[in-house]
mmCIF file of C-alpha atoms in Angstrom:
data_model
loop_
_atom_site.group_PDB
_atom_site.id
_atom_site.type_symbol
_atom_site.label_atom_id
_atom_site.label_comp_id
_atom_site.label_asym_id
_atom_site.label_seq_id
_atom_site.Cartn_x
_atom_site.Cartn_y
_atom_site.Cartn_z
ATOM 1 C CA GLN F 24 80.677 78.877 112.703
ATOM 2 C CA GLY F 25 83.606 80.175 110.915
ATOM 3 C CA ILE F 26 84.844 83.094 108.531
ATOM 4 C CA ILE F 27 86.531 82.012 105.148
ATOM 5 C CA SER F 28 88.890 84.568 104.354
ATOM 6 C CA SER F 29 92.436 85.223 102.660
ATOM 7 C CA ASN F 30 95.745 85.434 103.642
ATOM 8 C CA ASN F 31 96.297 87.500 100.488
ATOM 9 C CA ASN F 32 94.257 90.691 101.037
ATOM 10 C CA ILE F 33 95.927 93.225 99.705
ATOM 11 C CA LEU F 34 94.881 96.960 100.376
ATOM 12 C CA ILE F 35 97.429 98.838 97.328
ATOM 13 C CA PRO F 36 97.631 101.952 98.420
ATOM 14 C CA PRO F 37 99.437 104.846 95.845
ATOM 15 C CA LYS F 38 103.194 105.398 96.491
ATOM 16 C CA SER F 39 102.588 109.283 95.325
ATOM 17 C CA THR F 40 99.936 111.666 96.151
ATOM 18 C CA GLY F 41 97.905 113.086 92.644
ATOM 19 C CA ILE F 42 94.862 112.998 90.954
ATOM 20 C CA VAL F 43 93.331 109.910 89.421
ATOM 21 C CA ASN F 44 94.119 109.905 85.637
ATOM 22 C CA LYS F 45 93.057 105.713 84.938
ATOM 23 C CA ILE F 46 91.749 103.291 86.197
ATOM 24 C CA PHE F 47 92.766 100.093 84.261
ATOM 25 C CA VAL F 48 91.005 97.219 85.873
ATOM 26 C CA GLU F 49 87.411 96.501 87.392
ATOM 27 C CA GLU F 50 86.206 95.050 90.385
ATOM 28 C CA GLY F 51 85.920 91.132 89.386
ATOM 29 C CA GLU F 52 88.806 91.365 87.355
ATOM 30 C CA ARG F 53 91.308 88.867 87.412
ATOM 31 C CA VAL F 54 95.022 90.567 87.747
ATOM 32 C CA LYS F 55 98.287 89.533 87.413
ATOM 33 C CA LYS F 56 101.679 90.074 89.714
ATOM 34 C CA GLY F 57 103.119 93.332 88.228
ATOM 35 C CA GLN F 58 99.915 94.054 86.411
ATOM 36 C CA LEU F 59 99.358 98.092 86.394
ATOM 37 C CA LEU F 60 96.151 98.973 87.930
ATOM 38 C CA ALA F 61 95.824 102.686 87.728
ATOM 39 C CA GLU F 62 97.992 105.662 87.123
ATOM 40 C CA LEU F 63 98.109 108.943 88.456
ATOM 41 C CA ASP F 64 98.898 112.068 86.894
ATOM 42 C CA GLY F 65 102.300 112.048 85.857
ATOM 43 C CA ILE F 66 102.856 114.882 83.773
ATOM 44 C CA VAL F 67 105.007 116.882 85.508
ATOM 45 C CA TYR F 68 107.747 113.877 86.066
ATOM 46 C CA LYS F 69 107.429 112.838 82.130
ATOM 47 C CA LYS F 70 107.914 116.489 80.780
ATOM 48 C CA ASN F 71 111.270 116.384 83.225
ATOM 49 C CA ILE F 72 112.005 112.914 81.961
ATOM 50 C CA ASP F 73 111.553 114.747 78.523
ATOM 51 C CA GLU F 74 113.840 117.301 78.873
ATOM 52 C CA LEU F 75 116.464 115.500 80.977
ATOM 53 C CA GLU F 76 116.827 112.531 78.176
ATOM 54 C CA THR F 77 117.342 115.753 75.912
ATOM 55 C CA ASN F 78 120.030 117.053 77.565
ATOM 56 C CA LEU F 79 121.864 114.015 78.699
ATOM 57 C CA LYS F 80 121.844 112.779 74.933
ATOM 58 C CA LEU F 81 124.418 116.244 74.138
ATOM 59 C CA ILE F 82 126.201 115.447 77.589
ATOM 60 C CA ARG F 83 127.148 111.931 76.464
ATOM 61 C CA ASP F 84 128.183 113.097 73.050
ATOM 62 C CA THR F 85 130.278 116.116 74.666
ATOM 63 C CA TYR F 86 131.809 112.738 77.254
ATOM 64 C CA GLU F 87 132.464 110.457 74.165
ATOM 65 C CA ARG F 88 134.447 113.195 72.293
ATOM 66 C CA LYS F 89 135.804 114.642 74.826
ATOM 67 C CA LEU F 90 137.258 110.409 76.270
ATOM 68 C CA ARG F 91 138.443 110.302 72.749
ATOM 69 C CA LEU F 92 140.473 113.696 72.924
ATOM 70 C CA TRP F 93 141.885 112.738 76.383
ATOM 71 C CA GLU F 94 142.523 109.092 75.567
ATOM 72 C CA LYS F 95 144.716 110.469 72.863
ATOM 73 C CA LYS F 96 146.396 113.177 75.525
ATOM 74 C CA ILE F 97 144.898 115.969 74.072
ATOM 75 C CA GLY F 98 143.049 118.681 75.788
ATOM 76 C CA SER F 99 142.589 119.006 79.544
ATOM 77 C CA GLU F 100 141.902 116.682 82.626
ATOM 78 C CA ILE F 101 139.730 118.971 84.245
ATOM 79 C CA ASP F 102 137.589 119.454 80.891
ATOM 80 C CA TYR F 103 137.327 115.674 80.795
ATOM 81 C CA LEU F 104 136.457 115.279 84.442
ATOM 82 C CA GLN F 105 133.853 117.972 84.394
ATOM 83 C CA VAL F 106 131.872 116.526 81.432
ATOM 84 C CA LYS F 107 132.142 113.006 83.459
ATOM 85 C CA ASN F 108 130.783 114.632 86.383
ATOM 86 C CA ASN F 109 128.099 116.425 84.379
ATOM 87 C CA LYS F 110 127.193 113.082 82.430
ATOM 88 C CA GLU F 111 126.746 111.021 85.725
ATOM 89 C CA SER F 112 124.636 113.827 87.574
ATOM 90 C CA LEU F 113 122.242 113.956 85.082
ATOM 91 C CA GLU F 114 121.913 110.309 84.346
ATOM 92 C CA LYS F 115 121.319 110.157 88.484
ATOM 93 C CA LYS F 116 118.777 113.043 88.211
ATOM 94 C CA LEU F 117 117.075 111.272 85.674
ATOM 95 C CA GLU F 118 116.950 107.954 87.554
ATOM 96 C CA VAL F 119 115.337 109.739 90.314
ATOM 97 C CA ILE F 120 112.704 111.522 88.219
ATOM 98 C CA LYS F 121 111.517 108.218 86.274
ATOM 99 C CA GLU F 122 111.275 106.298 89.954
ATOM 100 C CA GLN F 123 109.034 109.387 91.281
ATOM 101 C CA TYR F 124 107.407 109.016 87.177
ATOM 102 C CA ARG F 125 106.604 105.034 88.475
ATOM 103 C CA GLN F 126 105.269 106.138 91.672
ATOM 104 C CA THR F 127 102.253 107.882 90.229
ATOM 105 C CA LYS F 128 101.394 104.233 88.888
ATOM 106 C CA ILE F 129 99.550 101.403 91.242
ATOM 107 C CA PHE F 130 100.590 97.609 90.302
ATOM 108 C CA THR F 131 99.253 94.943 91.981
ATOM 109 C CA PRO F 132 101.964 93.009 93.957
ATOM 110 C CA ILE F 133 99.944 89.011 93.971
ATOM 111 C CA ASP F 134 97.961 87.246 91.229
ATOM 112 C CA GLY F 135 94.307 87.963 92.723
ATOM 113 C CA THR F 136 90.921 89.234 92.294
ATOM 114 C CA ILE F 137 89.662 92.598 92.466
ATOM 115 C CA ASP F 138 87.918 92.988 95.469
ATOM 116 C CA LYS F 139 87.335 96.584 95.982
ATOM 117 C CA ILE F 140 88.196 99.970 93.967
ATOM 118 C CA PHE F 141 87.847 103.200 96.362
ATOM 119 C CA ILE F 142 89.253 105.407 93.839
ATOM 120 C CA LYS F 143 87.445 107.559 90.911
ATOM 121 C CA LYS F 144 89.330 109.091 87.753
ATOM 122 C CA GLY F 145 89.319 112.870 88.595
ATOM 123 C CA GLU F 146 89.951 112.499 92.182
ATOM 124 C CA ALA F 147 92.926 112.531 94.239
ATOM 125 C CA ALA F 148 94.390 109.917 95.478
ATOM 126 C CA SER F 149 96.779 109.983 98.522
ATOM 127 C CA MET F 150 100.080 108.163 99.329
ATOM 128 C CA GLY F 151 99.268 105.611 101.948
ATOM 129 C CA PHE F 152 95.748 105.311 101.775
ATOM 130 C CA GLY F 153 94.106 102.535 99.823
ATOM 131 C CA ALA F 154 93.067 102.781 96.770
ATOM 132 C CA ILE F 155 92.514 99.267 95.548
ATOM 133 C CA ARG F 156 91.683 95.761 97.262
ATOM 134 C CA VAL F 157 93.288 92.428 95.366
ATOM 135 C CA VAL F 158 92.322 89.650 97.214
ATOM 136 C CA GLN F 159 94.155 85.876 96.411
ATOM 137 C CA LEU F 160 91.614 83.032 96.972
ATOM 138 C CA SER F 161 94.133 80.136 96.598
ATOM 139 C CA GLU F 162 95.174 81.031 99.967
ATOM 140 C CA LEU F 163 92.028 80.611 102.440
ATOM 141 C CA LYS F 164 91.445 79.705 105.493
ATOM 142 C CA VAL F 165 88.660 79.407 108.291
ATOM 143 C CA THR F 166 88.554 81.334 111.266
ATOM 144 C CA ALA F 167 86.047 80.567 113.984
ATOM 145 C CA SER F 168 85.761 81.371 117.805
ATOM 146 C CA LEU F 169 85.071 78.881 120.048
ATOM 147 C CA SER F 170 83.475 78.684 124.167
ATOM 148 C CA GLU F 171 86.354 78.444 126.631
ATOM 149 C CA ASN F 172 84.786 74.849 127.272
ATOM 150 C CA TYR F 173 86.618 73.567 124.309
ATOM 151 C CA ILE F 174 90.497 74.825 124.821
ATOM 152 C CA GLN F 175 91.165 71.638 126.644
ATOM 153 C CA ASN F 176 89.716 69.800 123.792
ATOM 154 C CA ILE F 177 91.061 71.516 120.627
ATOM 155 C CA HIS F 178 94.655 70.973 119.670
ATOM 156 C CA GLU F 179 96.864 71.509 116.415
ATOM 157 C CA GLY F 180 96.235 68.847 113.779
ATOM 158 C CA ASP F 181 93.321 68.193 115.198
ATOM 159 C CA SER F 182 90.629 66.875 112.223
ATOM 160 C CA VAL F 183 87.706 68.816 111.708
ATOM 161 C CA ALA F 184 84.604 68.683 109.239
ATOM 162 C CA VAL F 185 84.311 72.301 107.159
ATOM 163 C CA THR F 186 81.121 72.815 105.914
ATOM 164 C CA ILE F 187 80.168 75.599 103.359
ATOM 165 C CA PRO F 188 76.642 75.557 102.683
ATOM 166 C CA LEU F 189 77.097 78.210 99.957
ATOM 167 C CA ILE F 190 78.482 75.653 97.447
ATOM 168 C CA HIS F 191 77.475 72.382 99.224
ATOM 169 C CA LYS F 192 80.592 71.300 100.121
ATOM 170 C CA GLU F 193 82.127 69.301 103.367
ATOM 171 C CA LEU F 194 86.085 69.238 103.139
ATOM 172 C CA ARG F 195 87.753 66.992 105.618
ATOM 173 C CA LEU F 196 90.972 69.601 107.443
ATOM 174 C CA THR F 197 92.991 70.081 110.033
ATOM 175 C CA VAL F 198 93.408 72.693 112.488
ATOM 176 C CA ASP F 199 96.660 74.196 111.726
ATOM 177 C CA ALA F 200 96.514 77.141 115.174
ATOM 178 C CA VAL F 201 94.828 77.160 118.572
ATOM 179 C CA SER F 202 94.883 80.475 119.895
ATOM 180 C CA GLN F 203 95.511 79.978 123.921
ATOM 181 C CA VAL F 204 94.021 83.054 124.999
ATOM 182 C CA ILE F 205 90.529 83.866 126.118
ATOM 183 C CA ASP F 206 88.520 86.827 124.422
ATOM 184 C CA TRP F 207 86.908 88.102 127.872
ATOM 185 C CA ASP F 208 84.415 89.658 126.270
ATOM 186 C CA ASN F 209 82.838 86.738 125.254
ATOM 187 C CA ARG F 210 84.527 83.925 126.347
ATOM 188 C CA THR F 211 86.081 82.449 123.444
ATOM 189 C CA PHE F 212 89.117 81.846 121.886
ATOM 190 C CA ASP F 213 89.877 81.538 118.140
ATOM 191 C CA ILE F 214 91.459 78.819 115.785
ATOM 192 C CA GLU F 215 92.749 78.599 112.336
ATOM 193 C CA ILE F 216 92.186 76.224 109.733
ATOM 194 C CA ARG F 217 93.971 76.164 106.099
ATOM 195 C CA ILE F 218 91.901 75.358 103.412
#
């Protein structure tokens, strides 16, 4: 007997810590790579972004005026360089805040199916702890543990019949991997067959 599992079984963690604001998917739902699954409260980042964009608009206008004057050799170079430096500094700050805001959102890195949602709206989610499991069923494998008595008889590339009783199906496949290590607790070794 073996176990059918997916090579792409991903437990997606949030990239920041915060209160769960919205969950956009349900268990069993199909999702596409890059799709937004959930978001944490990012209101502080959003307000900072709005403030920086307002300030940046003014600084960019000032910079363009100083640049035009400087190109005509009107005004001092230090005034032009200070405005340019302020503009570039604000642009970098805005990039950082936008990235922090993006990290309040949880996206799927693969196409697949939502297997389990471990977070709830209104609860705290922690960075690094799994929030949503996405499974991609296109890359399945069967793993089985065989008695050590068969270790000399099973090789990579051997043809095997895999019966899946739940769907009444029998597949002819080949062994893709054979472990050469015996599990000392139960005296077995593992094989893997990709479906």
